[in-house]
Amino acid sequence: MVTVQSPQVPAISPFVIRERTGSISTAEIISVLKGEITGLHIRQGFSTEIAKEITARFARNRGLKERKDGVPGQYIGASHYRKDAAGYFAEAENEHPFVDALFGSLVDPVRGLFDALRRELHKHRIELRLATSKRGQANICRAICWSGTGMYALEPHDDVAQVQCADDLAAVAKNTVVALNFYPSMPEEGGDLRIWSHKPTATDRNSQGVETTGYPYSIAYLEAVPSHDFKLQAGDIALIDGGFIHGVTRQLGNRKRRLLLNCFLGFARPDLVLWWT
Ligand SMILES: O=C(O)CCC(=O)C(=O)O
Ligand SMILES: [Fe+2]
């Protein structure tokens, strides 16, 4: 008997989007960690002067390199994508000085947010710290310019599949994996962060052949799924539940590059939140 497998139809997962101008609050970050908010966009969330300084430091950083793992982009720092814990923490240790050089002596928004969130969680007896192993410690962020040339500068993906492979972080994958993004530089047009109303399961990933990577989902698979575009500007901050499929639309206009500072965080235990890249 021949069985014909029906194509997996993506289920719609309702999402909650919040967009506003101003300073980010730790209460909102905690709401994203708890899965109460799916996407949070804070316009003008950090100083454009600091944004310019980080962008200039990125361009002259000696640690800037091309990604060689099938995701087109240039970056500084370490990525756990397609790595086991040993490979990831070794890369993180190696890249640490280059990540530090992005900020120099600046009072930067990434460490600012990390410190404020650590103080707030501490009040609730929850520890926030960088993920660590015998081989080293995660960096506070990585800096990336995506360079895909098709419809997407970064193709649709989820951030959870990659974590399930990185031993120590696997506990976090059972909870909300939050992607935290700061945008020091944005093109005149395009480069939107698009999020689809679909949180894939392991079965969905298998049907798309992305069980260990979560990357890339085809445009056909997402065709009937509603989406939301975050229109970003330099100085904006965006947090999303990385379990929902998201991608970055093509950049239009060449005068300014699109630069992202990115990290991930999530509950490893009810009393521990880990932070990694
Ligand atoms: O560049 C962005 O806005 C999103 C980045 C992202 O999805 C990732 O680094 O996994
Ligand atoms: Fe992502």
Coordinates of N, CA, C and O in Angstrom, one line a residue, residues 33-34 89 117 121 125-132 163 166-178 264-276:
L33 N 9.5 37.1 28.6 CA 10.0 35.8 29.1 C 8.9 34.8 29.5 O 9.1 33.6 29.4
K34 N 7.8 35.4 30.0 CA 6.7 34.5 30.5 C 5.8 34.1 29.3 O 4.8 33.4 29.6
F89 N 31.2 27.5 23.4 CA 31.9 28.2 24.5 C 33.3 28.5 24.1 O 33.9 29.5 24.5
L117 N 17.8 44.2 34.5 CA 17.0 43.0 34.6 C 17.5 42.1 35.7 O 16.7 41.5 36.4
L121 N 15.1 40.8 38.7 CA 14.8 39.4 38.9 C 15.3 38.9 40.3 O 14.7 38.1 40.9
R125 N 14.0 36.5 43.7 CA 14.9 35.3 44.0 C 15.2 34.5 42.7 O 15.2 33.3 42.7
I126 N 15.3 35.3 41.6 CA 15.6 34.6 40.3 C 17.0 35.2 39.9 O 17.2 36.4 39.9
E127 N 17.9 34.2 39.6 CA 19.2 34.7 39.2 C 19.2 34.9 37.7 O 18.7 34.0 36.9
L128 N 19.9 35.9 37.2 CA 20.1 36.1 35.7 C 21.6 36.1 35.5 O 22.4 36.8 36.2
R129 N 22.1 35.2 34.6 CA 23.6 35.2 34.4 C 23.8 34.7 32.9 O 23.0 34.1 32.3
L130 N 25.1 35.0 32.5 CA 25.5 34.5 31.2 C 25.6 33.0 31.3 O 26.1 32.5 32.3
A131 N 25.3 32.3 30.2 CA 25.5 30.8 30.2 C 27.0 30.5 30.3 O 27.8 31.3 29.7
T132 N 27.3 29.5 31.0 CA 28.7 29.1 31.2 C 28.9 27.6 31.1 O 28.0 26.9 31.2
V163 N 18.8 25.7 19.7 CA 19.1 25.6 21.2 C 19.0 24.2 21.7 O 19.8 23.8 22.5
A166 N 22.3 22.5 21.7 CA 23.5 23.0 22.5 C 23.3 22.6 23.9 O 23.0 23.4 24.8
D167 N 23.6 21.3 24.2 CA 23.4 20.6 25.5 C 22.9 21.4 26.7 O 21.7 21.3 27.1
D168 N 23.8 22.3 27.2 CA 23.5 23.0 28.4 C 22.3 23.9 28.3 O 21.6 24.3 29.3
L169 N 22.0 24.4 27.1 CA 20.9 25.4 26.9 C 19.6 24.7 26.6 O 18.5 25.3 26.6
A170 N 19.6 23.3 26.5 CA 18.4 22.6 26.0 C 17.3 22.8 27.0 O 16.1 22.9 26.6
A171 N 17.6 23.0 28.3 CA 16.5 23.2 29.3 C 15.7 24.5 29.0 O 14.5 24.5 29.2
V172 N 16.4 25.5 28.4 CA 15.7 26.7 28.1 C 14.7 26.5 27.0 O 13.6 27.2 27.0
A173 N 15.0 25.6 26.1 CA 14.1 25.4 24.9 C 12.7 24.9 25.3 O 11.8 25.1 24.5
K174 N 12.5 24.4 26.6 CA 11.2 24.0 27.0 C 10.4 25.2 27.4 O 9.2 25.2 27.5
N175 N 11.0 26.4 27.6 CA 10.4 27.6 28.0 C 10.5 28.6 26.8 O 11.0 28.2 25.7
T176 N 10.1 29.8 27.0 CA 10.2 30.8 26.0 C 11.6 31.2 25.7 O 12.3 31.6 26.7
V177 N 12.1 31.0 24.5 CA 13.4 31.5 24.1 C 13.2 33.0 23.6 O 12.6 33.1 22.5
V178 N 13.7 33.9 24.3 CA 13.5 35.3 23.9 C 14.7 35.8 23.1 O 15.9 35.6 23.6
F264 N 20.1 36.0 23.3 CA 18.9 35.2 23.6 C 18.9 35.1 25.2 O 19.9 35.0 25.8
L265 N 17.7 35.0 25.7 CA 17.6 34.7 27.1 C 16.3 33.8 27.4 O 15.4 33.9 26.6
G266 N 16.3 33.1 28.5 CA 15.2 32.3 28.8 C 15.4 31.6 30.1 O 16.5 31.5 30.6
F267 N 14.3 31.1 30.7 CA 14.3 30.4 32.0 C 14.9 29.0 31.8 O 14.3 28.2 31.0
A268 N 16.0 28.7 32.5 CA 16.5 27.3 32.5 C 15.8 26.5 33.6 O 15.7 25.3 33.6
R269 N 15.5 27.3 34.7 CA 14.8 26.7 35.9 C 13.9 27.9 36.4 O 14.1 29.0 36.0
P270 N 12.9 27.6 37.3 CA 12.1 28.7 37.8 C 12.9 29.8 38.5 O 12.5 30.9 38.6
D271 N 14.1 29.4 39.0 CA 14.9 30.4 39.7 C 16.2 30.8 38.9 O 17.1 31.4 39.5
L272 N 16.2 30.5 37.6 CA 17.4 30.8 36.8 C 17.1 31.2 35.4 O 16.5 30.5 34.7
V273 N 17.5 32.4 35.0 CA 17.4 32.9 33.6 C 18.8 32.9 33.0 O 19.7 33.6 33.6
L274 N 19.0 32.2 31.9 CA 20.3 32.3 31.2 C 20.3 33.2 30.0 O 19.2 33.4 29.4
W275 N 21.5 33.7 29.6 CA 21.6 34.7 28.6 C 22.8 34.2 27.7 O 23.8 33.9 28.3
W276 N 22.6 34.1 26.4 CA 23.7 33.6 25.5 C 23.5 34.2 24.2 O 22.6 35.0 23.9

